[in-house]
Coordinates of C-alpha atoms in Angstrom, one line a residue:
M1 CA -19.3 13.4 -112.6
E2 CA -19.7 15.0 -116.0
N3 CA -22.6 15.2 -118.4
V4 CA -21.5 17.0 -121.6
I5 CA -23.7 17.3 -124.7
D6 CA -21.8 17.9 -128.0
L7 CA -22.6 21.3 -129.4
T8 CA -20.8 20.7 -132.7
A9 CA -23.0 17.9 -134.1
P10 CA -25.0 19.3 -137.1
D11 CA -28.1 17.2 -136.5
R12 CA -28.6 18.3 -132.9
P13 CA -30.3 21.5 -131.6
L14 CA -28.4 24.0 -129.5
S15 CA -27.9 22.6 -126.0
I16 CA -26.2 23.3 -122.8
E17 CA -23.1 21.9 -121.2
T18 CA -23.4 21.1 -117.5
T19 CA -20.6 20.1 -115.3
A20 CA -20.8 19.2 -111.7
E21 CA -17.7 18.0 -109.8
I22 CA -17.0 17.2 -106.2
T23 CA -13.3 17.6 -105.6
A24 CA -11.1 15.5 -103.5
E25 CA -10.5 18.2 -101.0
P26 CA -12.8 17.8 -98.0
H27 CA -15.8 20.1 -97.7
T28 CA -15.3 21.7 -101.1
V29 CA -18.1 21.5 -103.7
E30 CA -18.1 22.8 -107.2
A31 CA -21.4 22.9 -109.3
V32 CA -21.8 24.9 -112.4
G33 CA -19.1 27.2 -111.5
I34 CA -20.2 27.7 -107.8
Q35 CA -17.8 26.7 -105.1
I36 CA -18.5 26.3 -101.4
S37 CA -15.3 26.6 -99.4
E38 CA -14.4 25.4 -95.9
P39 CA -15.0 28.9 -94.4
Q40 CA -18.5 29.1 -96.0
L41 CA -19.4 25.6 -94.7
S42 CA -18.2 26.5 -91.3
E43 CA -20.4 29.6 -91.4
L44 CA -23.4 27.4 -92.4
R45 CA -22.7 25.0 -89.6
A46 CA -22.5 27.9 -87.2
R47 CA -25.9 29.2 -88.3
E48 CA -27.4 25.7 -87.9
R49 CA -25.9 25.4 -84.4
S50 CA -27.2 28.8 -83.5
A51 CA -30.7 27.9 -84.7
E52 CA -30.7 24.6 -82.8
D53 CA -29.4 26.5 -79.7
S54 CA -32.3 28.9 -80.0
R55 CA -34.8 26.1 -80.2
A56 CA -33.3 24.3 -77.3
S57 CA -33.2 27.4 -75.1
A58 CA -36.8 28.2 -75.9
R59 CA -37.9 24.7 -75.0
A60 CA -35.9 24.9 -71.7
V61 CA -37.5 28.2 -70.7
M62 CA -41.0 26.9 -71.4
I63 CA -40.4 23.6 -69.5
I64 CA -39.0 25.4 -66.5
S65 CA -41.9 27.9 -66.6
A66 CA -44.5 25.1 -66.7
V67 CA -42.8 23.1 -63.9
C68 CA -42.6 26.2 -61.7
G69 CA -46.2 27.0 -62.4
A70 CA -47.4 23.4 -61.7
A71 CA -45.4 23.4 -58.4
A72 CA -46.9 26.7 -57.4
G73 CA -50.4 25.5 -58.1
T74 CA -49.9 22.3 -56.2
V75 CA -48.5 24.1 -53.2
L76 CA -51.4 26.5 -53.2
A77 CA -53.9 23.7 -53.3
L78 CA -52.2 21.6 -50.6
T79 CA -51.7 24.5 -48.2
G80 CA -55.5 25.2 -48.2
A81 CA -55.3 28.4 -50.2
A82 CA -58.4 27.3 -52.2
D83 CA -61.6 28.7 -50.7
E84 CA -65.0 27.2 -51.2
E85 CA -65.8 29.4 -54.3
A86 CA -62.6 28.3 -56.0
L87 CA -63.3 24.6 -55.3
S88 CA -66.8 25.1 -56.5
A89 CA -65.6 26.6 -59.7
L90 CA -63.1 23.7 -60.2
S91 CA -65.9 21.2 -59.6
G92 CA -68.1 23.0 -62.1
R93 CA -65.4 22.5 -64.8
I94 CA -66.0 18.7 -64.7
S95 CA -69.7 18.9 -64.2
G96 CA -72.2 18.8 -67.0
S97 CA -72.8 16.9 -70.2
F98 CA -70.0 15.6 -72.5
G99 CA -70.6 18.4 -74.9
E100 CA -70.3 21.1 -72.2
I101 CA -67.1 19.7 -70.8
F102 CA -65.6 19.1 -74.2
L103 CA -66.4 22.6 -75.5
G104 CA -65.2 24.3 -72.3
R105 CA -61.9 22.5 -72.4
A106 CA -61.4 22.8 -76.1
I107 CA -62.2 26.6 -76.1
S108 CA -59.9 27.3 -73.1
G109 CA -57.0 25.3 -74.6
G110 CA -57.6 26.7 -78.0
A111 CA -57.6 30.3 -76.7
V112 CA -54.2 29.7 -75.1
L113 CA -52.8 28.3 -78.4
L114 CA -54.3 31.3 -80.3
L115 CA -52.5 33.7 -77.9
E116 CA -49.2 31.9 -78.3
F117 CA -49.7 31.8 -82.1
L118 CA -50.3 35.6 -82.3
L119 CA -47.4 36.3 -80.0
G120 CA -45.1 34.7 -82.5
F121 CA -45.8 37.5 -85.0
F122 CA -44.7 40.2 -82.6
A123 CA -41.1 41.2 -81.7
F124 CA -41.9 41.2 -78.0
G125 CA -43.5 37.7 -78.2
D126 CA -40.2 36.1 -77.3
Y127 CA -40.2 37.9 -73.9
V128 CA -43.7 37.1 -72.8
S129 CA -44.5 33.7 -74.4
W130 CA -43.4 31.9 -71.2
I131 CA -46.4 33.3 -69.3
C132 CA -48.8 30.8 -70.9
P133 CA -46.9 27.7 -69.7
V134 CA -46.7 29.2 -66.2
A135 CA -50.4 29.8 -66.1
A136 CA -51.2 26.4 -67.6
G137 CA -48.9 24.6 -65.2
M138 CA -50.3 26.5 -62.2
G139 CA -53.9 25.8 -63.3
G140 CA -53.3 22.1 -63.9
G141 CA -51.4 21.6 -60.7
F142 CA -54.0 23.4 -58.7
F143 CA -56.8 21.4 -60.4
I144 CA -55.3 18.0 -59.8
A145 CA -54.1 18.7 -56.2
A146 CA -57.3 20.4 -55.1
L147 CA -59.9 17.9 -56.4
W148 CA -57.5 14.9 -56.6
E149 CA -59.0 13.5 -59.7
P150 CA -56.1 11.4 -61.1
V151 CA -58.2 10.3 -64.1
F152 CA -57.7 13.8 -65.5
L153 CA -54.0 13.7 -65.2
P154 CA -53.3 12.3 -68.7
S155 CA -55.3 15.1 -70.4
E156 CA -53.7 17.8 -68.2
I157 CA -50.2 16.5 -69.1
V158 CA -51.0 16.4 -72.8
I159 CA -52.4 20.0 -72.8
L160 CA -49.4 21.2 -70.7
L161 CA -46.9 19.6 -73.1
V162 CA -48.8 21.2 -76.1
I163 CA -48.6 24.6 -74.5
I164 CA -44.9 24.2 -73.7
F165 CA -44.3 23.3 -77.4
A166 CA -46.5 26.2 -78.5
G167 CA -44.6 28.6 -76.3
A168 CA -41.2 27.4 -77.7
N169 CA -42.4 27.7 -81.3
S170 CA -43.8 31.1 -80.7
A171 CA -40.5 32.3 -79.1
V172 CA -38.4 30.9 -82.0
F173 CA -40.6 32.4 -84.7
S174 CA -40.7 35.8 -82.9
R175 CA -36.9 35.7 -82.8
K176 CA -36.8 35.0 -86.5
L177 CA -39.0 37.9 -87.3
L178 CA -37.0 40.2 -85.1
G179 CA -33.7 39.0 -86.7
L180 CA -35.1 39.6 -90.2
A181 CA -36.3 43.1 -89.2
S182 CA -32.7 43.7 -88.0
G183 CA -31.3 42.8 -91.4
R184 CA -29.7 39.5 -90.3
R185 CA -30.1 37.2 -93.4
S186 CA -29.1 34.1 -91.5
Y187 CA -32.7 34.0 -90.1
L188 CA -34.0 33.4 -93.7
R189 CA -33.3 29.7 -93.1
G190 CA -35.6 29.5 -90.1
M191 CA -39.2 28.3 -89.7
S192 CA -41.6 29.6 -92.4
A193 CA -45.0 31.0 -91.6
A194 CA -46.6 28.0 -93.3
E195 CA -44.7 25.6 -91.2
Y196 CA -45.5 27.6 -88.1
S197 CA -49.2 27.6 -88.9
V198 CA -49.2 23.8 -89.6
R199 CA -47.5 23.1 -86.2
F200 CA -50.1 25.1 -84.4
A201 CA -52.9 23.3 -86.3
L202 CA -51.4 19.9 -85.2
M203 CA -51.2 21.2 -81.6
L204 CA -54.9 22.3 -81.7
S205 CA -55.8 18.7 -82.8
A206 CA -54.0 17.4 -79.7
V207 CA -55.9 19.8 -77.5
I208 CA -59.2 18.7 -79.1
A209 CA -58.3 15.0 -78.4
A210 CA -57.5 15.9 -74.8
A211 CA -60.9 17.7 -74.5
I212 CA -62.7 14.6 -75.9
Y213 CA -60.9 12.5 -73.3
E214 CA -61.9 14.8 -70.5
G215 CA -65.5 14.9 -71.7
I216 CA -65.7 11.1 -71.7
I217 CA -64.0 10.6 -68.4
A218 CA -66.2 13.2 -66.7
A219 CA -69.4 11.7 -68.2
V220 CA -68.4 8.2 -67.1
F221 CA -66.6 8.5 -63.8
V222 CA -67.6 11.9 -62.3
Q223 CA -71.3 12.4 -63.0

């Protein structure tokens, strides 16, 4: 494809000649004198695969952490490890007005998200971001198994999934910053700080929705 403006015509102002051509050879692109060869494309694909592998490994770690935490919490509850004080504290979590239950759940879930968000800006965040999914899974599993209130299961699942996703994003963003600090330019293509912040804002909205659900359920079915 060529778009050429005649520079010799006397009645036309000075203009620019632009040529863009895609050659017949596979995976070779020429545009305004810039050529991307097969080795360069292979390197770009390798970087994309590396980024996707990083995201997949982060998600896998967070899912395994959350499942192990939920299993541990469930076992602790079913084996009678919960004393009267612990059960009373759990019951208090779903006792009160809609506003009290909503605020308590929104604040606790928001605090975990804030912690994961901040961990993403530290080099060591990749190594500790799995702790939040473990804690969230253990707390949710213990809560459901000890009190056996299945109506709260949907909100517990939503919040646990949000924390898993938050941990994975935190780990990936932390790896990006660590890579950039090490001078690896391939990490420039990763998630931006703006995208990272928007994702956490969306996750916070999911936590708020789950908190609203818990407040309604507690006010209708538990009181």
